[in-house]
Short mmCIF file of C-alpha atoms and ligand atoms in Angstrom, two decimals:
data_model
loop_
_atom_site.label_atom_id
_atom_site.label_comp_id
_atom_site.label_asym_id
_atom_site.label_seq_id
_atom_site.Cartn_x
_atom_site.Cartn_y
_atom_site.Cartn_z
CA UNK M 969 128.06 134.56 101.01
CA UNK M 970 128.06 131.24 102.36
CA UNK M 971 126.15 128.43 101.44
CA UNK M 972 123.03 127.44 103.49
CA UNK M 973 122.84 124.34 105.21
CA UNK M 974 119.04 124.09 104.89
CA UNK M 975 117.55 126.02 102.15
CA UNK M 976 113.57 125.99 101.47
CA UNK M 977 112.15 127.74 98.10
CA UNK M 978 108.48 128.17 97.64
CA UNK M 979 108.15 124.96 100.01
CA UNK M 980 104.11 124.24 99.64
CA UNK M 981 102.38 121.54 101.17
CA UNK M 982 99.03 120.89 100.92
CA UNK M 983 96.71 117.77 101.97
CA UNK M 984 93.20 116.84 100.48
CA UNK M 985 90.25 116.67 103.43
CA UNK M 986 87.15 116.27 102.75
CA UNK M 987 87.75 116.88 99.29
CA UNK M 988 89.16 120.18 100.15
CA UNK M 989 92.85 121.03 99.46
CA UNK M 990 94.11 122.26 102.70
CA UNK M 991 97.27 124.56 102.96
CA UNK M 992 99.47 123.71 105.50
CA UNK M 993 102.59 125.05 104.53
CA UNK M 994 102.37 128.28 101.87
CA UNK M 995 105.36 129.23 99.60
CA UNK M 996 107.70 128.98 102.51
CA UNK M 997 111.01 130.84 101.93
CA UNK M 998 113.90 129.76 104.37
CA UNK M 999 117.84 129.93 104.66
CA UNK M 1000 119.74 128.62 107.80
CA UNK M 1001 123.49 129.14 107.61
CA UNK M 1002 125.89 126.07 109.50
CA UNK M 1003 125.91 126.89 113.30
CA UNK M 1004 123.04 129.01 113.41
CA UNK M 1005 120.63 128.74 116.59
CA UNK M 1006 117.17 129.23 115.18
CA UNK M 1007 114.04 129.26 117.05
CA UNK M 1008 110.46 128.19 114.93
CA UNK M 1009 107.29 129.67 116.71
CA UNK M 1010 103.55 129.85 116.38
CA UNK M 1011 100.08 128.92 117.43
CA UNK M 1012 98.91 124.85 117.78
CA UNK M 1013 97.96 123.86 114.53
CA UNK M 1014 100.01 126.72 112.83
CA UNK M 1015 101.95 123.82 110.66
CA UNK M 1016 105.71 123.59 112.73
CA UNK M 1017 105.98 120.28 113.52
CA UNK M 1018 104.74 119.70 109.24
CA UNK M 1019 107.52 122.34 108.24
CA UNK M 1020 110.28 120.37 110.68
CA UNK M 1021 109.50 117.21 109.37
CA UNK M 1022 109.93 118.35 105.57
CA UNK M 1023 113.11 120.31 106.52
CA UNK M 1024 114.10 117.16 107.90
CA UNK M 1025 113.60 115.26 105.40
CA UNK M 1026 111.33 112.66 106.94
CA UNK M 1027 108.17 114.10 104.92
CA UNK M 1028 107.89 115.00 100.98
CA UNK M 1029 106.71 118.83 100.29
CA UNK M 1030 103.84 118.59 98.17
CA UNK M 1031 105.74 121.70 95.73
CA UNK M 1032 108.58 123.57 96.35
CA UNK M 1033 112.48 122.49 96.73
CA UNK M 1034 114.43 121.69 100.28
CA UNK M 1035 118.20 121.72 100.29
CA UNK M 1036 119.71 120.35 103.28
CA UNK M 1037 124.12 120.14 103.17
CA UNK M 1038 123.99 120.76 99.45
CA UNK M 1039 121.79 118.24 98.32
CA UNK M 1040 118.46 118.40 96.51
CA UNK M 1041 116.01 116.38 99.04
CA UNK M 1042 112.97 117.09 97.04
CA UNK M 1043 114.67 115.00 94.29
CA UNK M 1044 115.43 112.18 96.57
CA UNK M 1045 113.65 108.74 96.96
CA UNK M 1046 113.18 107.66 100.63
CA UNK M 1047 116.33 105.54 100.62
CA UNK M 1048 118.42 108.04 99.39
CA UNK M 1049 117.27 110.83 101.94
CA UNK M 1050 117.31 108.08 104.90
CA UNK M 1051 121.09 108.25 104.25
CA UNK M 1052 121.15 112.07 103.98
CA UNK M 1053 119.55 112.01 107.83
CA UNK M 1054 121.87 109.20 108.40
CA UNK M 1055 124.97 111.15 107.59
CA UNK M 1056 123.78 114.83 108.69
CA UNK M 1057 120.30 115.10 111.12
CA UNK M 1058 119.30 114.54 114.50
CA UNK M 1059 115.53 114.63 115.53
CA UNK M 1060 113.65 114.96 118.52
CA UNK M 1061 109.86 114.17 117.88
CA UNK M 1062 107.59 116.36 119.75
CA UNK M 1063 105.83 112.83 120.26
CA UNK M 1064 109.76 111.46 120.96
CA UNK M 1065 108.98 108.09 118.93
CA UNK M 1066 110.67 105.49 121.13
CA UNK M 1067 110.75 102.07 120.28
CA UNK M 1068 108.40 100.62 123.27
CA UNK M 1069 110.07 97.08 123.24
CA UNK M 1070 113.85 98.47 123.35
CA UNK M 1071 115.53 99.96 126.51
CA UNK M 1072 116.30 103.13 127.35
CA UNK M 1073 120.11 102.79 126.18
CA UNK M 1074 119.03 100.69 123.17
CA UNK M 1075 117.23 103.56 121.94
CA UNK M 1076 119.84 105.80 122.29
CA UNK M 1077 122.26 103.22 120.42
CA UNK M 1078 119.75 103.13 117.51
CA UNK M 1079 121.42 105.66 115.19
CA UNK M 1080 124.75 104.04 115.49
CA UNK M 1081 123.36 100.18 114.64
CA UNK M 1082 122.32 101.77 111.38
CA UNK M 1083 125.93 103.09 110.46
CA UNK M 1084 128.09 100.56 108.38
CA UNK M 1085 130.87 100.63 111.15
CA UNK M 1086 128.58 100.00 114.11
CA UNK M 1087 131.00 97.98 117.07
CA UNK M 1088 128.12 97.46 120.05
CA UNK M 1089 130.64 97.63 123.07
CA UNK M 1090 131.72 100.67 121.09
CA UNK M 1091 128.06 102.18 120.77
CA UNK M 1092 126.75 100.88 124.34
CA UNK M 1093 129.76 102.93 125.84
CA UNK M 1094 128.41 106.02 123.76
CA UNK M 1095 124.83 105.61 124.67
CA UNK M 1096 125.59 105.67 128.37
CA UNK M 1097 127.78 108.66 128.03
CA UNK M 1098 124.85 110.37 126.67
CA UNK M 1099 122.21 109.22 128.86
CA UNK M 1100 124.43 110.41 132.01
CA UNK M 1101 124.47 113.87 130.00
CA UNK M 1102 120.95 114.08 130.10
CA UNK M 1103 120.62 112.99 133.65
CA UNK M 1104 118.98 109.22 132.84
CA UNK M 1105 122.00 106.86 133.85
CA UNK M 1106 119.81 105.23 136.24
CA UNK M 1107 117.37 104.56 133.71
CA UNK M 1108 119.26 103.11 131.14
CA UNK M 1109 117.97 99.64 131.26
CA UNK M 1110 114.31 100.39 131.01
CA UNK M 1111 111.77 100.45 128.64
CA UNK M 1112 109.76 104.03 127.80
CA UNK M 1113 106.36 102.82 129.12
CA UNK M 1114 107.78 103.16 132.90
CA UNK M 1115 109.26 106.28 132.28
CA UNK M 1116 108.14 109.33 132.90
CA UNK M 1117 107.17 111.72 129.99
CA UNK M 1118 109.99 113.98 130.84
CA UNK M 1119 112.70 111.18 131.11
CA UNK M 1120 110.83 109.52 127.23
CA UNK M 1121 112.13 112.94 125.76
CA UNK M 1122 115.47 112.77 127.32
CA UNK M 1123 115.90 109.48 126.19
CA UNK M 1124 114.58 110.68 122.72
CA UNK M 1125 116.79 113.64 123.10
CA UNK M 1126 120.34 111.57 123.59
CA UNK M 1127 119.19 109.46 120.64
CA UNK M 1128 119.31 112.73 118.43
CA UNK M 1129 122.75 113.73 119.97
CA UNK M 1130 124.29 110.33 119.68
CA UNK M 1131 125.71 110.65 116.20
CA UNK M 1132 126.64 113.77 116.50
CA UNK M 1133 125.12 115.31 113.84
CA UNK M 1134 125.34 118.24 111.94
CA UNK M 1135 121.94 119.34 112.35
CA UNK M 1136 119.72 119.03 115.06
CA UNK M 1137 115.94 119.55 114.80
CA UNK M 1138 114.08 119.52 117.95
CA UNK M 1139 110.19 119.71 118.05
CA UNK M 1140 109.41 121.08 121.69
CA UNK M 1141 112.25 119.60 123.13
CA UNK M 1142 111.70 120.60 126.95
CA UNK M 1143 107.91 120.45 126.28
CA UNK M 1144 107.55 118.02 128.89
CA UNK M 1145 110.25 118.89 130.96
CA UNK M 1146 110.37 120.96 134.29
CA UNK M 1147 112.20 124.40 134.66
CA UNK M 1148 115.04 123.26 136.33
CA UNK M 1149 115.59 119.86 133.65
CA UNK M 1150 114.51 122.54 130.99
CA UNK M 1151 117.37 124.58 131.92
CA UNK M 1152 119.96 121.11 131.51
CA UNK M 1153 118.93 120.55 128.19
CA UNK M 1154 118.60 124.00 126.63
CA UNK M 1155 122.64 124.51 128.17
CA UNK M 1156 123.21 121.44 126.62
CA UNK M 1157 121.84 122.16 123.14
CA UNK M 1158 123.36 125.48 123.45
CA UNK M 1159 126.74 124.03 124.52
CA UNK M 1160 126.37 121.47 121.70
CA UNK M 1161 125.63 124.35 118.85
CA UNK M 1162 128.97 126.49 120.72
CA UNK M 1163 131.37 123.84 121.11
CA UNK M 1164 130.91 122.26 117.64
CA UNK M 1165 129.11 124.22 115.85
CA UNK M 1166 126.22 122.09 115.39
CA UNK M 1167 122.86 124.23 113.50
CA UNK M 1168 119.63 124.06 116.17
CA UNK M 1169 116.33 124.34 114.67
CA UNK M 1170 113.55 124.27 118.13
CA UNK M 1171 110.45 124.47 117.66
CA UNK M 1172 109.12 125.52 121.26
CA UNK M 1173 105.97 127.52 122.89
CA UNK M 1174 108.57 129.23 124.73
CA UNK M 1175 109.15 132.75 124.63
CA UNK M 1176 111.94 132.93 126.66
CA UNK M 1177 114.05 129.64 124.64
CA UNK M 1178 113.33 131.44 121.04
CA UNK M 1179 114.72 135.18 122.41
CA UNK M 1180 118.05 132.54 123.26
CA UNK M 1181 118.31 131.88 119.89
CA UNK M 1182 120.03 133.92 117.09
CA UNK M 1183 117.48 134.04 114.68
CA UNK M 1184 113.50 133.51 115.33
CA UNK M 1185 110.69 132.57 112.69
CA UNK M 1186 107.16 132.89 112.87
CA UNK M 1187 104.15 130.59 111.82
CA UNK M 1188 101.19 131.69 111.24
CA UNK M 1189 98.22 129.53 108.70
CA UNK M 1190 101.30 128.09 107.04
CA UNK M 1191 103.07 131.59 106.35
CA UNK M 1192 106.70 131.95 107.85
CA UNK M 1193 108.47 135.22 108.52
CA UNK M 1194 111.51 136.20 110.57
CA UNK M 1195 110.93 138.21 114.16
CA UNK M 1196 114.60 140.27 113.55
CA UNK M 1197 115.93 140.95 117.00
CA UNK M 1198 114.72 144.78 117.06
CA UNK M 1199 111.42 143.63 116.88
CA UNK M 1200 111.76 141.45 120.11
CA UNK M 1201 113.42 143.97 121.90
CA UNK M 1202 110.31 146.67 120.93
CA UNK M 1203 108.19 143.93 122.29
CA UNK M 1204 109.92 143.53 125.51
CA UNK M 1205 110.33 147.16 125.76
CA UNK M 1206 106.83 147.93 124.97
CA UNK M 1207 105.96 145.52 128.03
CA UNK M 1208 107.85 147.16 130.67
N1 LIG S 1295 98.23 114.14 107.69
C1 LIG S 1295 97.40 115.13 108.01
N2 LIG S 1295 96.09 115.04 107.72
C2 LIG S 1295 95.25 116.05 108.03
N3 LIG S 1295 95.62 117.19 108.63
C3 LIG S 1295 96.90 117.31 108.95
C4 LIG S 1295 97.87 116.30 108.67
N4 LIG S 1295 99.07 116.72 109.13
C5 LIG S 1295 98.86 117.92 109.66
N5 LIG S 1295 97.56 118.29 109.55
C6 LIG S 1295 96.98 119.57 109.97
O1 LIG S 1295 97.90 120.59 109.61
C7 LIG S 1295 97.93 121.60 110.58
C8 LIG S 1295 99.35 121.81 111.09
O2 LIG S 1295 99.74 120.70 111.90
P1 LIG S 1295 101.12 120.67 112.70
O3 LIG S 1295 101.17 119.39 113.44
O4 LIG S 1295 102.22 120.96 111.75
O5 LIG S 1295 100.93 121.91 113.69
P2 LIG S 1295 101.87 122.45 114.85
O6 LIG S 1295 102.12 123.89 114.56
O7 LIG S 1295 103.04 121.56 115.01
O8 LIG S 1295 100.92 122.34 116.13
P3 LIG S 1295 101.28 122.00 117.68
O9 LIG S 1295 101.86 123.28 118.27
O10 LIG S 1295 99.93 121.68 118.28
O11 LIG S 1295 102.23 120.86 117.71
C9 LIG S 1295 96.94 121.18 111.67
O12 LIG S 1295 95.73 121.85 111.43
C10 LIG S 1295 96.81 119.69 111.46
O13 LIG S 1295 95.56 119.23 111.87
MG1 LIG S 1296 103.66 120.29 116.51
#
């Protein structure tokens, strides 16, 4: 059997309000293989966008352990899994997290400035490249608050590809999007996890992007279990 890529065990994470411990996240059990497409789905509020982050290493579990390419993240001080995202993760924020005072093609550059053998020409040409894939060429030299909410996340979107990571996580990626610009950048995702072999994790409302995917998870009050496909199809069968 091969080794996961991400593995969660017993991944907990809980946050005191009000003096109340509330669970977000409950003894969360997870394996995703290299190259798998998975889909992450569940009510607003149902804790997706806490279990991406801590998959992605941005956010500490409060108990439980998160393996991402072999390594222990839950061991890890910030520095040490900033280079572990560095070296291996892409991220689309459902909020995209643009840098307001940068550019459009800046943005997209900003994975590459932090690598030790950044070359600007080298990284510019890159950046354009990938803001021409996602349809924003024309944008390139300006700043997120005159864009449109559609073109932030496709600016947010080619700053995830840029590096080409191993992993890409993608909170709602074509949230804002409409069906036609949806389409582009679910073919391009997909094209991105076929061609080389790059593991999608989406989080997305979207019924019809998580039946695209290999494997889909559930959320519901912090618990997680898989939707195997058989289940889907008696769901769509049970419809018609
Ligand atoms: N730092 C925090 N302090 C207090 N509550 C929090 C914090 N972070 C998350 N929560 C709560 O945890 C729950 C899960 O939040 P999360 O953002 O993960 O949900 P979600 O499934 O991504 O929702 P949506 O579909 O609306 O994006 C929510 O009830 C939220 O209010
Ligand atoms: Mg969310």
């Amino acid at each position: 059997m091969p080794q996961a890529i991400i593995s969660a065990q017993q991944l907990t994470q809980t946050i005191q309000l009000n003096n109340k411990a509330l669970t977000i996240l409950n003894h969360i059990q997870l394996d995703i293989f290299a190259g798998e497409q998975v889909a992450i789905t569940g009510r607003s509020g149902s804790g997706k966008s806490t279990l991406l982050g801590i998959l992605a290493t941005l956010d500490q579990p409060s108990s439980g352990e998160v393996w991402i390419c072999g390594q222990a993240a839950h061991q890890l001080n910030e520095e040490a899994r900033a280079q572990v995202r560095l070296e291996n993760i892409g991220f689309v924020f459902q909020s995209f997290q643009l840098l307001p005072h940068l550019s459009a093609l800046e943005n997209v550059m900003l994975p590459l400035r932090l690598q030790k053998n950044f070359d600007y020409k080298q990284a510019e040409q890159q950046a354009l490249y990938w803001l021409k894939r996602v349809g924003l060429q024309r944008q390139a030299e300006q700043t997120p608050k005159v864009l449109s909410g559609g073109e932030q996340q496709r600016v947010a979107i080619a700053r995830a590809l840029i590096a080409s990571p191993k992993i890409i996580f993608a909170d709602e990626p074509t949230g804002n999007l409409d069906g036609q610009t949806a389409d582009e950048i679910e073919t391009l995702l997909f094209e991105l996890n076929r061609e080389l072999g790059t593991t999608l994790i989406l989080v997305t409302h979207d019924p019809k992007l998580a039946e695209k995917c290999q494997r889909h998870f559930l959320l519901v009050d912090g618990e997680l279990s898989e939707v195997s496909s058989g289940q889907v199809e008696t769901q769509v069968e049970a419809k018609t």
